[in-house]
Short mmCIF file of C-alpha atoms and ligand atoms in Angstrom, two decimals:
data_model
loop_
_atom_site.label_atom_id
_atom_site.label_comp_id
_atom_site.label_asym_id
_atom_site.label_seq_id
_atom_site.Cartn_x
_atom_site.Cartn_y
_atom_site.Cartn_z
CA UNK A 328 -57.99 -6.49 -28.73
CA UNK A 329 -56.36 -5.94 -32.31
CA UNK A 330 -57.72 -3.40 -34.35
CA UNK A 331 -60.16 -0.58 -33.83
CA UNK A 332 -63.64 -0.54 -31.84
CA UNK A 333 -66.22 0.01 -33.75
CA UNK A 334 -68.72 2.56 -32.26
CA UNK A 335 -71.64 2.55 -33.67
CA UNK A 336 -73.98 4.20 -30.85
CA UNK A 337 -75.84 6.92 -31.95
CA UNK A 338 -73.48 9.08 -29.42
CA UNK A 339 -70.85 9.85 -28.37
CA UNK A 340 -69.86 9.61 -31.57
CA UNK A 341 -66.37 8.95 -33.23
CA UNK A 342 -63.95 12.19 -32.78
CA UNK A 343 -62.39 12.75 -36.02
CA UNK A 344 -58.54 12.43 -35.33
CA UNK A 345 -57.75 16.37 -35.89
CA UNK A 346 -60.38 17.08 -33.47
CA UNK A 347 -58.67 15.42 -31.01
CA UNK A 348 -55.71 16.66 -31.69
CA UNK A 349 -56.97 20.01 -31.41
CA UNK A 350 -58.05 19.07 -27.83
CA UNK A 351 -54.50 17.82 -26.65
CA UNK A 352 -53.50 21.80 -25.12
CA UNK A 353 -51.91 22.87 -22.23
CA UNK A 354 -54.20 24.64 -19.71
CA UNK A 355 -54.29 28.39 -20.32
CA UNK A 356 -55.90 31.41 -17.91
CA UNK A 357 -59.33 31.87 -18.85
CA UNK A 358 -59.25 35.56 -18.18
CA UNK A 359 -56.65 36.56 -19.87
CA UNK A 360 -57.03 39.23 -22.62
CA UNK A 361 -56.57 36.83 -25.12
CA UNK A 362 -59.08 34.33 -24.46
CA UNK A 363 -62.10 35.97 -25.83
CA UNK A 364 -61.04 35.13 -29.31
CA UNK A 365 -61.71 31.69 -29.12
CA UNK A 366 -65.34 32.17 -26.99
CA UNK A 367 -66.20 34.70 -29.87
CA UNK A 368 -65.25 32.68 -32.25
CA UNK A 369 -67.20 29.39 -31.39
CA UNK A 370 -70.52 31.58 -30.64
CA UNK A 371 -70.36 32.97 -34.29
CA UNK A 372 -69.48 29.79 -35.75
CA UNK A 373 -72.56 28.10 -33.92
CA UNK A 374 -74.99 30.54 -35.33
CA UNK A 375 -74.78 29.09 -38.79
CA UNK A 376 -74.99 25.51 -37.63
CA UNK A 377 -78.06 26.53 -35.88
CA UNK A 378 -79.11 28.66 -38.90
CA UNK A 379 -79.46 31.49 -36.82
CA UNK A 380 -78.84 35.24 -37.27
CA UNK A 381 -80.92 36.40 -34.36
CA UNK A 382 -80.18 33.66 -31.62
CA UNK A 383 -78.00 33.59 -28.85
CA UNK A 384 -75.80 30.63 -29.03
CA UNK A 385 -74.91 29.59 -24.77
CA UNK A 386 -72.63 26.80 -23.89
CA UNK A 387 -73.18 25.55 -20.64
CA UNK A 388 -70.62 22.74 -18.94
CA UNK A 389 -72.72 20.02 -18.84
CA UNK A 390 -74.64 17.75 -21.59
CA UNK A 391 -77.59 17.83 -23.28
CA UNK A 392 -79.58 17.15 -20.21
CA UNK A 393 -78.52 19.99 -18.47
CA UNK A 394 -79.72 22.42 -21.51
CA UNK A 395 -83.13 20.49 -21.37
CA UNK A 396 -83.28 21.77 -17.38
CA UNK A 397 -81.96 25.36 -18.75
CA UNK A 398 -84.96 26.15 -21.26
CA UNK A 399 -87.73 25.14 -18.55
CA UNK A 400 -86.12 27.02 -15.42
CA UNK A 401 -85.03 30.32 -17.13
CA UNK A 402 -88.59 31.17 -18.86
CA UNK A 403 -90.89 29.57 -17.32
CA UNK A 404 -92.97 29.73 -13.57
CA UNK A 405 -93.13 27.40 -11.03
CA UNK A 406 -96.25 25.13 -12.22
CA UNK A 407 -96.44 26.54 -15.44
CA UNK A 408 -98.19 24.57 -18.09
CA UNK A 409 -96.42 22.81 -21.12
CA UNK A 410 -97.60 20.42 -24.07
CA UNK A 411 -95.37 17.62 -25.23
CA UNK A 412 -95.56 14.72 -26.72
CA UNK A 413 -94.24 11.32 -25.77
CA UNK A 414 -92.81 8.72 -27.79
CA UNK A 415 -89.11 7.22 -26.70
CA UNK A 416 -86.98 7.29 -24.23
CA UNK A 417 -85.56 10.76 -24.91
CA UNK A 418 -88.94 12.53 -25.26
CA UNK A 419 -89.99 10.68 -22.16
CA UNK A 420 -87.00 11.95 -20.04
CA UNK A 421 -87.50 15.84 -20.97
CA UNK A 422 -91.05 15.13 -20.13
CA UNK A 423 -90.22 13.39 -16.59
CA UNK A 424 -88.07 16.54 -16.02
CA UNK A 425 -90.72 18.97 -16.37
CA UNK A 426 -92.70 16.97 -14.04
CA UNK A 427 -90.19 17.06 -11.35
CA UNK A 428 -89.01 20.40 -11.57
CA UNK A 429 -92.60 21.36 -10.37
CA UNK A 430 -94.53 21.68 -14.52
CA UNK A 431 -97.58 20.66 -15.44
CA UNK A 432 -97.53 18.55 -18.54
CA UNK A 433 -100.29 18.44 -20.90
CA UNK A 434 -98.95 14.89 -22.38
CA UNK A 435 -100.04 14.06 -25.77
CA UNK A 436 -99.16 10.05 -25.58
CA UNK A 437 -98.08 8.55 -28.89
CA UNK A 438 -97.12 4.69 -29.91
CA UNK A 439 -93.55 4.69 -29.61
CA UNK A 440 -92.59 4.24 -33.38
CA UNK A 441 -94.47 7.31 -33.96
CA UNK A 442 -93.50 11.19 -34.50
CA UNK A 443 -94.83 14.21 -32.74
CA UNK A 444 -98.51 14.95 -34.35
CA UNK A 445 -99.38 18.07 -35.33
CA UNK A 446 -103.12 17.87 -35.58
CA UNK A 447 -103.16 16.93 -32.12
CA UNK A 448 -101.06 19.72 -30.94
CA UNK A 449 -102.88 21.85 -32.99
CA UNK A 450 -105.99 20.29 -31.08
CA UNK A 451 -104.31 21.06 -27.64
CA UNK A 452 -103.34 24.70 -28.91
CA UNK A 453 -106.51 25.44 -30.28
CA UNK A 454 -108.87 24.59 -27.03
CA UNK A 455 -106.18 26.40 -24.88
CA UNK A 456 -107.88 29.76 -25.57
CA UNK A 457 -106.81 31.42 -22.15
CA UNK A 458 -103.03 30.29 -23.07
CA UNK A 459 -102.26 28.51 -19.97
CA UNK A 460 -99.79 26.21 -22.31
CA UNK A 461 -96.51 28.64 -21.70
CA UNK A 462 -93.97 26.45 -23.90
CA UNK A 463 -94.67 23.47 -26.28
CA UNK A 464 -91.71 20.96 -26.45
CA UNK A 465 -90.61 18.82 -29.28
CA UNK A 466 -87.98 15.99 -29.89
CA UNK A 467 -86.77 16.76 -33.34
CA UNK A 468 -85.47 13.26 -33.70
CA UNK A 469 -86.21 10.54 -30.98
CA UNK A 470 -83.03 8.36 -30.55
CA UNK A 471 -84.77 5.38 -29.12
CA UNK A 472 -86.71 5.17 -31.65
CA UNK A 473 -84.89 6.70 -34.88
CA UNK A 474 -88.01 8.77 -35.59
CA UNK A 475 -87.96 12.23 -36.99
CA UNK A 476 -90.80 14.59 -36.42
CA UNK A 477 -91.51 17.69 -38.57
CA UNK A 478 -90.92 20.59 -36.74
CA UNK A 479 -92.02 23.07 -38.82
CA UNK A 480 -95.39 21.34 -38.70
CA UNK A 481 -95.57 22.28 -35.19
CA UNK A 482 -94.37 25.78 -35.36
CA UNK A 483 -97.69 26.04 -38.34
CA UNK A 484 -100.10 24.54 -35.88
CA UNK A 485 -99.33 27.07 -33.05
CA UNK A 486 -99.22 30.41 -35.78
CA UNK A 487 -102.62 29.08 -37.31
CA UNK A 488 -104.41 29.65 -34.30
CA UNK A 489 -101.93 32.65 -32.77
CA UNK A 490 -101.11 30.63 -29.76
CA UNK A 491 -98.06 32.89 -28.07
CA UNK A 492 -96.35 29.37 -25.82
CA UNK A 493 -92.01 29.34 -26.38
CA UNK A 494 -91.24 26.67 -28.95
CA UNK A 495 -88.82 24.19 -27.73
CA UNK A 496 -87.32 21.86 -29.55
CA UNK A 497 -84.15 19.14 -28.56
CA UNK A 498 -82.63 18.80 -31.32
CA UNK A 499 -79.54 16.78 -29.55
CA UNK A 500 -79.19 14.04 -32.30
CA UNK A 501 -80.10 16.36 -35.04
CA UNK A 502 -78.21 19.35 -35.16
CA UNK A 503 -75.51 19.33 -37.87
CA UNK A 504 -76.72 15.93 -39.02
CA UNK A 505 -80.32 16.60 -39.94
CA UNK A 506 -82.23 20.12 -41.06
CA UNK A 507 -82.75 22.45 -38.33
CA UNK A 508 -83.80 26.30 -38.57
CA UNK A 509 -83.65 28.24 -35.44
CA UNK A 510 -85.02 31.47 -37.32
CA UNK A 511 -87.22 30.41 -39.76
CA UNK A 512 -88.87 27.72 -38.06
CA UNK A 513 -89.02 30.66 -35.06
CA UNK A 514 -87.53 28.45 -32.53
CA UNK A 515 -87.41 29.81 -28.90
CA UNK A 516 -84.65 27.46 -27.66
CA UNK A 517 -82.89 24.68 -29.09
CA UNK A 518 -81.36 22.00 -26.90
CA UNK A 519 -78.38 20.17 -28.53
CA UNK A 520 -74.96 18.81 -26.78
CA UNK A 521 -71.41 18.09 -28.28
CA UNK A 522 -71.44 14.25 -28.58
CA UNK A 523 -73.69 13.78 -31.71
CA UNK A 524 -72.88 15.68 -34.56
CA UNK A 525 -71.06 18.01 -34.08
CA UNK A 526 -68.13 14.94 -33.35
CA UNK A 527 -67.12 15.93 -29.90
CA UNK A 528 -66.59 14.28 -26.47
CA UNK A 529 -69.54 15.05 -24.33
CA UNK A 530 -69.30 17.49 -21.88
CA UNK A 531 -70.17 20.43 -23.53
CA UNK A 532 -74.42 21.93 -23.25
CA UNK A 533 -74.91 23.53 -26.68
CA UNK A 534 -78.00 24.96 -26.83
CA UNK A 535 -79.47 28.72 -28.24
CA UNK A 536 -81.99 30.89 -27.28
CA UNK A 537 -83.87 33.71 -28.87
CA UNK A 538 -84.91 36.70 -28.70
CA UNK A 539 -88.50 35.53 -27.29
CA UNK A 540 -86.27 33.10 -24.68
CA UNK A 541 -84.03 35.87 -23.75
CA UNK A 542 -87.18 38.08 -22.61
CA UNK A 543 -89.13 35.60 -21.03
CA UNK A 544 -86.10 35.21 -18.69
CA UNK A 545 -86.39 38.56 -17.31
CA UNK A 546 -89.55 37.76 -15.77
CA UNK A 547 -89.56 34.00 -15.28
CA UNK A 548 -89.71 33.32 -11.75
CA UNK A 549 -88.38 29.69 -11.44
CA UNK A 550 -85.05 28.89 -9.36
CA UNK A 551 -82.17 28.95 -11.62
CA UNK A 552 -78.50 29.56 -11.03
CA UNK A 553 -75.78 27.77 -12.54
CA UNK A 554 -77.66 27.39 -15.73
CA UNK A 555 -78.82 31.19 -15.53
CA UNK A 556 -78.93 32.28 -19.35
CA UNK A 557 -78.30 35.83 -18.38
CA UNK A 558 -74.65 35.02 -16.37
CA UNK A 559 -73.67 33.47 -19.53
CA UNK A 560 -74.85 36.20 -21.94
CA UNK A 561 -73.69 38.73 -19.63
CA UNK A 562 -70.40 37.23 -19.38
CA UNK A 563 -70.46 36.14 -23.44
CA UNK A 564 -70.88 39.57 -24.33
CA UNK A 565 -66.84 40.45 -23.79
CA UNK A 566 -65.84 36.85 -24.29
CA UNK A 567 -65.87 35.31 -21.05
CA UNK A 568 -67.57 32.78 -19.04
CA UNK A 569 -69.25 33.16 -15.55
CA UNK A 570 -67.12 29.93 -14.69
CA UNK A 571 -64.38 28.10 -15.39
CA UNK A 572 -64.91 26.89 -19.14
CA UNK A 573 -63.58 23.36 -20.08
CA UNK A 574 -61.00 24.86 -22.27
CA UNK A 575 -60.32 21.18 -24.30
CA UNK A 576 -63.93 20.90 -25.38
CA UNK A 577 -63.89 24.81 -26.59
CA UNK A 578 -60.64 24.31 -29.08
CA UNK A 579 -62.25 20.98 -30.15
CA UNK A 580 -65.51 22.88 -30.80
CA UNK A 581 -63.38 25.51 -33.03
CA UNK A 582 -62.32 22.72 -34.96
CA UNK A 583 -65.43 21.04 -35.71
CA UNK A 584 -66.79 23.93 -36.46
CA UNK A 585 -63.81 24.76 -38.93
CA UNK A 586 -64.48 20.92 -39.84
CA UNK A 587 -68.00 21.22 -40.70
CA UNK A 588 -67.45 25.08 -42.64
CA UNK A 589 -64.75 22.71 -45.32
CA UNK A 590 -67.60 20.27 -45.62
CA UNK A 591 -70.15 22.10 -45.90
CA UNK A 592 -73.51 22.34 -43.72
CA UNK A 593 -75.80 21.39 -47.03
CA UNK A 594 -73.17 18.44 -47.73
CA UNK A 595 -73.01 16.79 -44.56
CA UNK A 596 -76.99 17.17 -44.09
CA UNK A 597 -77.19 15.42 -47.61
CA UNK A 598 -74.52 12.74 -46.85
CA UNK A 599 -76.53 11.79 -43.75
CA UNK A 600 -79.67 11.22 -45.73
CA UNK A 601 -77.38 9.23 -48.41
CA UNK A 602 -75.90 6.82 -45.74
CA UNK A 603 -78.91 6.42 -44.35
CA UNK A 604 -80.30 4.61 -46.82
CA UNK A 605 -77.93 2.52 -47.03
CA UNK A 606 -78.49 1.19 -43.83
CA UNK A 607 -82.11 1.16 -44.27
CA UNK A 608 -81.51 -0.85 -46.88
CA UNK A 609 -79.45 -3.36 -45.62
CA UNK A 610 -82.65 -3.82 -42.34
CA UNK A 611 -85.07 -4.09 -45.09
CA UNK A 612 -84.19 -4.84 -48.35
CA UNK A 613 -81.48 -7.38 -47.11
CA UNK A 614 -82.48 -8.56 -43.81
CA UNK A 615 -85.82 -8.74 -44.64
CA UNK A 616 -86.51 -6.92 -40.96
CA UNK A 617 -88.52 -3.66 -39.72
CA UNK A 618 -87.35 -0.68 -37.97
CA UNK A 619 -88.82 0.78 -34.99
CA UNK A 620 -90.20 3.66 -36.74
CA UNK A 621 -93.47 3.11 -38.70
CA UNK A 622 -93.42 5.08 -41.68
CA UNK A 623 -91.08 6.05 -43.62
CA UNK A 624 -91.79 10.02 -42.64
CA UNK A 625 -90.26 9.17 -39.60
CA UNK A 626 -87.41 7.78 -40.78
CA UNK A 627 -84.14 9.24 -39.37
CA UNK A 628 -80.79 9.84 -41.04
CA UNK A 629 -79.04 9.78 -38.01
CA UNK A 630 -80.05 6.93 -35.90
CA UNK A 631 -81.93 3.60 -37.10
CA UNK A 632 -83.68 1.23 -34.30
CA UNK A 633 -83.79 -2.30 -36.00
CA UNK A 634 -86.90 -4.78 -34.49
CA UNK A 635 -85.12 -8.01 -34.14
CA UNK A 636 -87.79 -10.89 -34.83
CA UNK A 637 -90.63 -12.16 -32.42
CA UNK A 638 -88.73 -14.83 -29.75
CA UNK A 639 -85.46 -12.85 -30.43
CA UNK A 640 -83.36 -10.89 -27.94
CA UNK A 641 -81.74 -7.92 -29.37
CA UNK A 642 -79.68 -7.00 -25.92
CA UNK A 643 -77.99 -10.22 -27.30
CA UNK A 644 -77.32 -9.25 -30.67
CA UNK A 645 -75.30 -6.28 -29.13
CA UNK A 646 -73.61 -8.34 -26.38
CA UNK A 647 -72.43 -10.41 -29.10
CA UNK A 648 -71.55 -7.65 -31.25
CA UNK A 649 -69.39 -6.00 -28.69
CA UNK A 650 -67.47 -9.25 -26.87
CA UNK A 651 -66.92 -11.12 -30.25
CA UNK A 652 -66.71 -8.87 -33.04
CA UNK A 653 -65.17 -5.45 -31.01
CA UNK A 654 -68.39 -3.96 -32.25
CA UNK A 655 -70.77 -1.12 -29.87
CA UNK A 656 -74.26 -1.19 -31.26
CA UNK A 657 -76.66 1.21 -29.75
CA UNK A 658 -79.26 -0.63 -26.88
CA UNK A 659 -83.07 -0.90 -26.67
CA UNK A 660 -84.16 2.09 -24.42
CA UNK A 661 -86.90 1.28 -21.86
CA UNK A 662 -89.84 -0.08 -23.62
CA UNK A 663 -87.97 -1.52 -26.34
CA UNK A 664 -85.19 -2.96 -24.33
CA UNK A 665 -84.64 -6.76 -26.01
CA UNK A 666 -86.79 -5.58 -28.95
CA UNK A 667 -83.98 -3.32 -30.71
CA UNK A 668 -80.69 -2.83 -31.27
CA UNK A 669 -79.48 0.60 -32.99
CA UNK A 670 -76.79 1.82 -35.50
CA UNK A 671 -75.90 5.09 -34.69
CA UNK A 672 -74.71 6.77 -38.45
CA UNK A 673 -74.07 10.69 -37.68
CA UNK A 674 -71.30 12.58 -37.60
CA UNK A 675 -67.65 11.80 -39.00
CA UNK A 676 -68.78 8.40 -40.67
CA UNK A 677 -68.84 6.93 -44.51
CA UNK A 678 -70.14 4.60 -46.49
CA UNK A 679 -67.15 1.51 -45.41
CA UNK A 680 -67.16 2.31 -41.66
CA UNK A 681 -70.73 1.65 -41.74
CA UNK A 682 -70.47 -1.10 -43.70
CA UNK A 683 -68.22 -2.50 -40.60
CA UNK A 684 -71.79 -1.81 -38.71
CA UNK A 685 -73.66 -3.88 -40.79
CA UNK A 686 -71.65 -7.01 -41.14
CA UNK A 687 -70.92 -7.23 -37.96
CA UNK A 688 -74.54 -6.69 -36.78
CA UNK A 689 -75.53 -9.40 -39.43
CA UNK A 690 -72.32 -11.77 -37.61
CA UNK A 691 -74.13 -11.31 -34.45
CA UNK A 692 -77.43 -11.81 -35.54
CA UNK A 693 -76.80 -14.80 -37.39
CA UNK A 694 -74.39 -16.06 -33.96
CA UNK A 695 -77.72 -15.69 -32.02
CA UNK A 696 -79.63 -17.91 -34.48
CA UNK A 697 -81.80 -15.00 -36.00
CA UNK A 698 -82.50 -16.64 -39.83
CA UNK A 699 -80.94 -13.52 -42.07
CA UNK A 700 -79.22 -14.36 -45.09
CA UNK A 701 -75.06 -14.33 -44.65
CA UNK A 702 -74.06 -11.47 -46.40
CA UNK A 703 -77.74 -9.65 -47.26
CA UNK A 704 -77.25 -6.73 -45.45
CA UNK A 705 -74.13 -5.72 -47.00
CA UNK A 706 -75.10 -6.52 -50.60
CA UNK A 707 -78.06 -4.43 -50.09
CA UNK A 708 -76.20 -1.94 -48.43
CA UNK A 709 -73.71 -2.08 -51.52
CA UNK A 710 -76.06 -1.88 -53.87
CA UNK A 711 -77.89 1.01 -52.82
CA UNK A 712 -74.19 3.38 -51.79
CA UNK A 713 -73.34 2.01 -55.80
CA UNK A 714 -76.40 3.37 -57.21
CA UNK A 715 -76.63 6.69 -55.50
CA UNK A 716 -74.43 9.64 -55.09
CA UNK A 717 -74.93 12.50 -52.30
CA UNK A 718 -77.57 14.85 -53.27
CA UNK A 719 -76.58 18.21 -53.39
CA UNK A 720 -79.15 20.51 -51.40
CA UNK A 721 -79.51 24.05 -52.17
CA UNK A 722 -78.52 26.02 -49.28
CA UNK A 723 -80.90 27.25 -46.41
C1 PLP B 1141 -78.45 12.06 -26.39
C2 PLP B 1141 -79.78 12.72 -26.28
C3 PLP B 1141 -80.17 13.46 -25.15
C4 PLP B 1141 -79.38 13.47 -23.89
O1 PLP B 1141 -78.24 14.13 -24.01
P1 PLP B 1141 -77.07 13.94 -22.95
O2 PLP B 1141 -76.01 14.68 -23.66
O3 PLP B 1141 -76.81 12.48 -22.80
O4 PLP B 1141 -77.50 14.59 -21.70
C5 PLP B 1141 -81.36 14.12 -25.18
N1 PLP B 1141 -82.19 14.05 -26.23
C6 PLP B 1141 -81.87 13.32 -27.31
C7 PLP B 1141 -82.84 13.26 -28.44
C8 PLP B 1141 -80.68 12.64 -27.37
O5 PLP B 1141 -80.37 11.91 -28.45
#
């Protein structure tokens, strides 16, 4: 097919071209004396993305799922008790993963649509007065749905009542795209992987631990080896990896990093939130349709789930999208398979590759007969990236 593909899941994302240049080197000896540069580098480059001065950045070989399984097996015990809350696919999955590596969930069930509520962790916290709950988890933003959920909130609910559980957020389709604080939120790990924002292939586990994390491993008793947080800081420490490192993915991680330090951290968290709306105005303002998540405090900057109407199939819309129109919208996960279809809008994006989302998402839609108005979604879209600029944020 002529032209580009458009790829608009919400990850892996699109690999800005110098990124992949920087990826294109020979194969070098991971233990030479030279090499430690580059690990040392990336780990102090990660700490301000994660906003972190006392945190250990780790990067494991694997994706996102893999630093999910690292945070449970390296602090916790066999059959320890966690709280988390349910609502998407993504949420659901770190939850199913807990139950199968031998945890006990206390679930807190919520309408998909929905963010992680604080009053009813605080609720769980607060009657768990022998502190059988060793680590609450929370999805920082729920791709399936495009719903945010405040963090911080969470972290206030377990100080108010002193409750001493790890704090464990994913923050896979957040970090560098949306606000995250390691320290001052007082994170215990954060989960995140390379193919969301931070622009790279995936392949690369990029997750950090504190202090708290880094303790509770010396005495957690569950199996763990490959993903053993001590090997890696151990090994970290001079610059080196306790495996073979995917050498590729760490040169393309120096150079989104280096990308993101000429942007700026503030800037690109701002620019999210400005083409955001864009989008969300093109599904409601011109469209006339709802999004998956209810209100708009759980709207997300990085992902948008758009209902398609009643008697509608979305899978559809985004078979259409892709065979006609060379365009990959992101799919209904699970329970709102046929209900949804996504547009992914983090990382190396502006305002006229999304508008390539949006018309072709409105093509498709109108193909499959749903009654929008030819054109709406980009007007509104228009409108909106006319009338606003990127708001500078002060930085964090
Ligand atoms: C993408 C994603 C994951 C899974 O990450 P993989 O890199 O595919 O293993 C987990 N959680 C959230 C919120 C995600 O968006």
């Amino acid at each position: 097919m002529a032209g580009q593909n458009f790829l608009f899941v919400p990850g892996p994302t699109n690999v800005p071209a110098r990124i992949q240049r920087a990826m294109m080197v020979p194969m070098e000896d991971h233990r030479s004396p030279k090499f430690p540069q580059l690990t040392l580098e990336v780990i102090q480059g990660l700490k301000k993305v994660f906003k972190t001065e006392k945190g250990t950045p780790i990067l494991f070989p694997s994706s996102g799922t893999g630093c999910w399984e690292a945070a449970l097996t390296n602090c916790l015990n066999v059959g320890d008790k966690v709280l988390a809350s349910r609502f998407g696919q993504f949420s659901h999955l770190w939850i199913d993963m807990c139950q199968r590596l031998g945890f006990e969930v206390e679930l807190i069930d919520v309408e998909w649509g929905e963010g992680a509520p604080p009053d009813r962790y605080l609720a769980a916290l607060e009657a768990d007065k022998q502190h059988k709950i060793k680590a609450v988890l929370v999805c920082q933003n729920e791709t399936a749905t495009g719903v945010t959920s405040d963090v911080p909130a969470i972290r206030k609910a377990m100080d108010s009542v002193n409750h001493p559980a790890l704090l464990f957020v994913d923050a896979v389709s957040a970090l560098g795209s949306i606000d995250f604080r390691m320290d001052e939120w007082k994170v215990d790990v954060c989960v995140s992987g390379s193919q969301k924002g931070l622009m790279l292939p995936a392949g690369l586990g990029v997750t950090c631990v504190s202090e708290k994390a880094l303790a509770a491993r010396q005495t957690a008793t569950h199996p763990r080896c490959y993903f053993d947080y001590l090997d890696m800081v151990k090994n970290n420490a001079t610059g080196y990896f306790p495996y073979t490192p995917s050498i590729p993915m760490l040169y393309g991680l120096k150079e989104a990093l280096i990308t993101i330090e000429e942007e700026g951290l503030e800037n690109i968290l701002a620019r999210h939130t400005y083409l955001a709306g864009g989008v969300r105005a093109a599904v409601m303002e011109g469209w006339g349709l709802k999004l998956c998540a209810k209100a708009p405090q759980w709207y997300s900057d990085t992902v948008s789930a758009i209902l398609v109407p009643e008697g509608f199939d979305a899978a559809k819309v985004i078979a259409r999208a892709y065979t006609r129109y060379n365009l990959s919208l992101g799919a209904g996960l699970s329970k709102v398979a046929g209900k949804v279809f996504r547009i992914g809008h983090l990382g190396d994006l502006n305002e006229l590759m999304l508008m390539g989302a949006i018309a072709g998402a409105e093509m498709a839609m109108l193909d499959m007969g749903i009654p929008v108005e030819a054109g709406s979604g980009v007007a509104a879209a228009s409108a909106f990236w006319r009338n606003n600029q990127v708001q500078a944020r002060a930085a964090a």
